[in-house]
Coordinates of C-alpha atoms in Angstrom, one line a residue:
M1 CA -146.2 25.1 -47.4
K2 CA -143.8 27.4 -45.7
Y3 CA -142.9 30.7 -47.2
V4 CA -139.7 32.2 -45.7
F5 CA -139.3 35.9 -46.4
I6 CA -135.6 36.9 -46.1
S7 CA -135.2 40.7 -45.7
N8 CA -132.5 43.2 -45.0
P9 CA -134.3 45.6 -42.7
V10 CA -132.0 48.5 -43.2
A11 CA -131.8 48.5 -47.0
G12 CA -134.0 48.9 -50.0
N13 CA -137.6 49.9 -50.4
K14 CA -138.7 52.3 -47.5
N15 CA -142.2 50.6 -47.6
K16 CA -140.8 47.1 -47.1
E17 CA -142.1 46.8 -43.5
K18 CA -145.6 47.9 -44.5
I19 CA -145.6 45.5 -47.5
L20 CA -144.5 42.5 -45.4
S21 CA -147.1 43.4 -42.7
R22 CA -149.8 43.4 -45.4
I23 CA -148.7 40.1 -46.7
K24 CA -148.6 38.7 -43.2
S25 CA -152.3 39.7 -42.7
T26 CA -153.1 37.6 -45.8
F27 CA -151.3 34.6 -44.5
R28 CA -153.4 34.6 -41.3
Q29 CA -156.3 33.4 -43.5
L30 CA -154.3 30.5 -45.0
D31 CA -153.0 27.1 -43.9
D32 CA -149.6 28.0 -45.4
E33 CA -147.1 29.5 -42.9
M34 CA -145.3 32.8 -43.4
I35 CA -141.9 33.2 -41.7
V36 CA -139.9 36.5 -41.8
E37 CA -136.2 36.3 -41.3
N38 CA -134.2 39.6 -41.0
T39 CA -130.6 39.5 -41.9
V40 CA -128.1 41.1 -39.6
Y41 CA -124.7 40.7 -41.4
S42 CA -123.3 40.1 -44.9
G43 CA -123.8 36.5 -45.9
H44 CA -126.6 35.9 -43.5
A45 CA -129.3 35.5 -46.2
K46 CA -127.3 32.6 -47.7
L47 CA -127.1 30.8 -44.4
I48 CA -130.8 31.3 -43.7
A49 CA -131.7 30.0 -47.2
E50 CA -129.4 26.9 -46.7
E51 CA -131.0 26.1 -43.3
Y52 CA -134.6 26.1 -44.6
A53 CA -133.7 24.3 -47.8
K54 CA -132.0 21.5 -45.8
K55 CA -134.9 21.3 -43.3
Y56 CA -137.9 21.5 -45.6
G57 CA -136.8 20.9 -49.2
S58 CA -139.6 21.3 -51.7
E59 CA -142.1 22.0 -49.0
C60 CA -140.6 25.5 -48.6
V61 CA -140.3 28.6 -50.8
V62 CA -137.6 31.2 -49.9
V63 CA -138.6 34.7 -50.8
S64 CA -135.8 37.2 -51.4
C65 CA -137.1 40.6 -50.2
G66 CA -134.4 43.0 -51.3
G67 CA -132.2 43.9 -54.2
D68 CA -129.5 42.1 -56.2
G69 CA -127.3 41.5 -53.1
T70 CA -130.0 39.6 -51.3
V71 CA -130.9 37.7 -54.5
H72 CA -127.2 36.7 -54.9
E73 CA -127.0 35.4 -51.3
V74 CA -130.3 33.5 -51.5
A75 CA -129.4 31.9 -54.8
N76 CA -126.1 30.7 -53.4
G77 CA -127.9 29.2 -50.4
L78 CA -130.5 27.4 -52.6
A79 CA -128.3 26.3 -55.5
G80 CA -128.6 22.5 -56.1
T81 CA -131.5 22.1 -53.7
D82 CA -135.2 21.4 -54.2
T83 CA -136.3 24.6 -52.6
P84 CA -137.4 27.3 -55.0
M85 CA -136.7 31.0 -54.7
M86 CA -139.2 33.8 -55.3
V87 CA -138.0 37.4 -55.9
L88 CA -139.8 40.5 -54.5
P89 CA -137.8 43.5 -55.9
L90 CA -137.5 45.5 -52.7
G91 CA -134.0 46.7 -53.2
T92 CA -132.3 49.7 -54.9
G93 CA -131.3 48.3 -58.3
N94 CA -133.3 45.1 -58.7
D95 CA -131.4 44.3 -61.9
F96 CA -132.1 40.5 -61.9
A97 CA -135.8 41.2 -61.3
K98 CA -135.8 43.4 -64.5
K99 CA -135.1 40.2 -66.4
I100 CA -137.6 37.8 -64.9
Y101 CA -140.4 40.4 -64.8
G102 CA -139.7 41.8 -68.2
A103 CA -139.5 45.5 -67.4
K104 CA -136.8 48.0 -66.5
D105 CA -139.2 50.0 -64.4
I106 CA -140.7 47.4 -62.0
N107 CA -143.9 48.0 -60.0
V108 CA -143.3 45.9 -56.9
E109 CA -147.0 46.1 -55.9
N110 CA -147.9 44.5 -59.3
V111 CA -145.4 41.7 -58.7
I112 CA -146.8 41.0 -55.3
K113 CA -150.4 41.0 -56.6
S114 CA -149.4 38.8 -59.5
F115 CA -148.1 36.1 -57.1
G116 CA -151.4 36.4 -55.1
L117 CA -149.6 37.4 -51.9
Y118 CA -152.2 40.1 -51.1
N119 CA -155.4 38.1 -51.8
G120 CA -154.3 34.7 -50.5
K121 CA -154.6 33.0 -53.8
I122 CA -150.9 32.2 -54.2
K123 CA -149.9 31.1 -57.6
Y124 CA -146.6 30.7 -59.4
E125 CA -144.7 28.5 -61.8
V126 CA -141.4 26.9 -60.8
K127 CA -138.8 26.5 -63.5
P128 CA -135.1 25.6 -63.2
I129 CA -132.6 28.2 -64.3
D130 CA -128.8 28.2 -64.9
L131 CA -126.2 29.9 -62.7
I132 CA -122.6 30.8 -63.2
D133 CA -120.2 28.9 -61.0
Y134 CA -117.1 31.0 -60.3
N135 CA -114.4 29.5 -58.0
G136 CA -117.2 27.5 -56.3
E137 CA -119.5 30.5 -55.7
K138 CA -122.6 31.2 -57.7
C139 CA -123.6 34.2 -59.8
I140 CA -127.3 34.5 -60.9
N141 CA -127.1 37.6 -63.0
V142 CA -123.9 39.1 -64.4
M143 CA -120.2 38.6 -63.9
S144 CA -118.2 41.7 -65.1
F145 CA -114.8 43.1 -65.2
G146 CA -113.2 46.5 -65.8
L147 CA -115.1 49.8 -66.2
D148 CA -118.4 48.5 -65.0
T149 CA -116.9 47.2 -61.8
L150 CA -115.6 50.7 -61.0
V151 CA -119.1 52.1 -61.8
E152 CA -120.8 49.4 -59.6
T153 CA -118.4 50.2 -56.7
L154 CA -118.9 54.0 -56.9
G155 CA -122.6 53.7 -57.6
K156 CA -123.2 51.5 -54.6
K157 CA -121.4 54.0 -52.3
M158 CA -123.5 56.8 -53.7
A159 CA -126.7 54.9 -53.3
D160 CA -125.8 54.0 -49.7
K161 CA -125.1 57.7 -48.9
A162 CA -128.1 59.0 -50.8
P163 CA -130.8 56.3 -51.0
F164 CA -133.2 58.7 -52.8
L165 CA -131.0 58.4 -55.9
G166 CA -132.0 54.8 -56.4
H167 CA -130.6 53.3 -59.6
Q168 CA -129.7 56.8 -60.8
A169 CA -126.7 56.6 -58.5
Y170 CA -125.1 54.2 -61.0
N171 CA -125.8 56.5 -63.9
L172 CA -124.2 59.4 -62.0
A173 CA -121.2 57.2 -61.1
I174 CA -120.3 56.8 -64.8
V175 CA -119.2 60.4 -65.1
P176 CA -116.1 60.4 -62.9
I177 CA -115.1 56.9 -64.1
L178 CA -115.2 57.9 -67.7
L179 CA -112.8 60.8 -67.0
K180 CA -110.1 58.2 -66.2
P181 CA -108.2 56.1 -68.9
L182 CA -110.5 53.3 -70.1
H183 CA -107.7 50.8 -70.6
Y184 CA -107.4 47.7 -68.3
K185 CA -105.6 44.4 -68.7
I186 CA -106.9 40.9 -68.4
S187 CA -105.9 37.4 -69.6
F188 CA -108.4 34.7 -70.4
D189 CA -109.0 31.3 -72.0
I190 CA -112.7 30.8 -72.7
T191 CA -114.6 28.0 -74.4
C192 CA -117.2 29.6 -76.6
V193 CA -120.1 28.1 -78.6
N194 CA -121.2 29.0 -82.1
K195 CA -125.0 29.2 -81.5
E196 CA -125.8 28.5 -85.1
N197 CA -124.1 25.2 -85.4
G198 CA -123.3 24.3 -81.8
E199 CA -119.6 24.0 -82.4
E200 CA -117.2 25.0 -79.7
Y201 CA -114.1 27.2 -80.1
R202 CA -111.6 28.9 -77.8
M203 CA -111.1 32.6 -77.3
T204 CA -107.7 33.3 -75.7
E205 CA -105.8 36.5 -74.9
S206 CA -102.8 37.5 -72.8
N207 CA -102.9 41.0 -71.3
K208 CA -105.8 42.0 -73.4
D209 CA -106.4 45.7 -73.5
F210 CA -110.0 46.1 -72.6
A211 CA -112.5 48.6 -71.1
L212 CA -115.3 46.2 -70.1
F213 CA -116.1 42.5 -70.1
A214 CA -119.5 41.3 -69.1
I215 CA -120.3 37.6 -68.9
C216 CA -124.1 37.3 -68.5
N217 CA -126.6 34.7 -67.3
A218 CA -129.3 37.4 -67.3
S219 CA -129.5 40.8 -69.0
Y220 CA -129.3 43.9 -66.7
Y221 CA -126.8 45.2 -64.2
G222 CA -125.4 48.4 -62.7
G223 CA -128.8 49.9 -62.3
G224 CA -130.2 49.0 -65.7
F225 CA -127.4 48.7 -68.2
C226 CA -128.0 45.9 -70.6
P227 CA -125.0 44.0 -72.1
A228 CA -127.1 40.9 -73.1
K229 CA -130.6 41.9 -74.0
D230 CA -131.6 38.5 -75.3
A231 CA -129.9 36.3 -72.7
V232 CA -131.8 33.2 -71.8
L233 CA -131.8 31.9 -68.2
D234 CA -132.0 28.2 -69.0
D235 CA -130.1 27.7 -72.3
G236 CA -126.8 26.4 -70.9
L237 CA -125.0 29.4 -72.4
L238 CA -123.6 32.7 -71.1
D239 CA -123.8 35.7 -73.3
F240 CA -120.8 37.9 -73.3
A241 CA -119.8 41.4 -74.4
L242 CA -116.1 42.3 -74.6
I243 CA -115.3 46.0 -75.2
N244 CA -111.8 46.9 -76.2
G245 CA -109.9 49.7 -74.5
L246 CA -111.0 53.0 -75.8
K247 CA -111.0 56.8 -75.4
L248 CA -113.8 58.9 -73.8
R249 CA -114.9 60.3 -77.2
E250 CA -115.2 56.7 -78.4
A251 CA -117.1 55.5 -75.3
A252 CA -119.6 58.4 -75.2
P253 CA -121.7 57.2 -78.1
M254 CA -122.0 53.8 -76.6
I255 CA -123.4 54.7 -73.2
T256 CA -127.1 55.2 -74.2
K257 CA -127.0 52.2 -76.5
Y258 CA -125.4 50.0 -73.8
S259 CA -128.2 51.0 -71.4
A260 CA -130.8 50.1 -74.1
G261 CA -129.1 46.8 -75.0
T262 CA -128.2 47.9 -78.5
A263 CA -124.5 48.4 -78.1
T264 CA -123.3 45.2 -79.9
Q265 CA -120.8 43.8 -82.3
Q266 CA -123.2 44.9 -85.1
T267 CA -123.5 48.5 -84.0
F268 CA -119.8 49.0 -82.8
P269 CA -117.8 46.3 -84.7
E270 CA -114.5 48.0 -84.2
F271 CA -114.9 47.9 -80.4
I272 CA -117.3 45.1 -79.3
T273 CA -117.1 41.4 -79.5
N274 CA -120.2 39.3 -78.6
G275 CA -120.6 35.6 -78.2
Y276 CA -121.6 32.7 -76.0
A277 CA -119.5 31.0 -73.4
K278 CA -119.7 27.6 -71.6
R279 CA -116.7 27.8 -69.3
G280 CA -113.3 29.5 -69.0
K281 CA -110.5 31.0 -66.9
L282 CA -109.6 34.6 -66.3
W283 CA -106.4 35.9 -64.6
M284 CA -104.0 38.7 -64.1
E285 CA -100.5 38.0 -65.5
D286 CA -98.9 40.1 -62.7
G287 CA -100.8 38.3 -59.9
S288 CA -102.8 41.3 -58.9
A289 CA -106.5 41.2 -58.1
L290 CA -109.0 41.0 -61.0
L291 CA -111.0 44.2 -61.3
G292 CA -114.3 42.2 -61.2
N293 CA -117.6 41.5 -59.5
C294 CA -120.5 39.1 -59.6
D295 CA -124.0 40.3 -59.1
G296 CA -122.6 43.6 -58.0
E297 CA -120.4 42.0 -55.3
N298 CA -116.7 42.7 -55.8
F299 CA -114.2 40.0 -55.4
D300 CA -110.4 40.0 -55.1
Y301 CA -109.4 36.8 -57.0
N302 CA -106.3 37.1 -59.1
E303 CA -107.5 33.9 -61.0
L304 CA -111.0 32.8 -61.7
D305 CA -112.5 29.6 -63.2
F306 CA -116.1 29.7 -64.3
F307 CA -118.7 27.4 -66.0
V308 CA -122.4 27.3 -66.6
D309 CA -124.1 25.4 -63.8
E310 CA -127.1 24.3 -65.8
K311 CA -130.5 24.3 -64.2
A312 CA -129.0 24.7 -60.8
L313 CA -131.7 26.9 -59.2
K314 CA -135.4 26.5 -59.0
L315 CA -137.1 29.9 -59.5
C316 CA -140.7 31.0 -59.1
F317 CA -142.1 32.8 -62.1
I318 CA -145.4 34.7 -62.4
K319 CA -148.1 32.3 -63.7
D320 CA -150.1 33.6 -66.7

């Protein structure tokens, strides 16, 4: 078996090189082969993953050694293939990893040990998970619009300039964003599902006044905010949280609860709508770019079609 470790050498965990060196020492004792591929430009991880998946198929595991940006690229490269992805949370935010490893504060050393990458007794369980297809691209974590996109953008800039801040950069980024009007416009036509009886229904709005709209395959984003605490990665559904346009004094009480995953339709019924989506379309009536991102990567579409791409990616989970 070949294990391809894709790493961005200039980003993420400062101990990444030492960690990979230690893993490499372990592989010298194995028949399996360890290959390290360093990325040199945006989108490179996707191309590397595609290349190895095409060449080796199920005889290869691609290991994402970085944060959510690397995970996003690798997932796009492996979607629809027989090659599984393993995630080592060596980035800044590591939001998708929070979901699959069940903790907001992840100890990367424990993850590596659990996969047996330090002792040579490599073990994992491969399971297929869903992805979000949006205009032909893939989102593994959260697709979001409005306030959170502005926080993501500013938080990323702050983290790049001051890496020691880590995911706290996103918490700090909230302050200047909240001082601006929390009213944005978006139009959508979304096919939703009543989870209790399985019946489909449509949710449509034109020029909806909103503050935030998160459509979630997983649970966490933006350095640990949690719009969909109970999201399931392989249920064929996308959890969503739609928050109406609001004032600062109305938003302030939500922030802590939104981080904890308890800001819901039940706790803030006058502002939040929750549900489950299968597919849909979002657009700007005036033709301007949507204020949105997928997996923390901004896009400039003025119209976006999405659907659940069921069990599109094979993912390595820690084996009990």
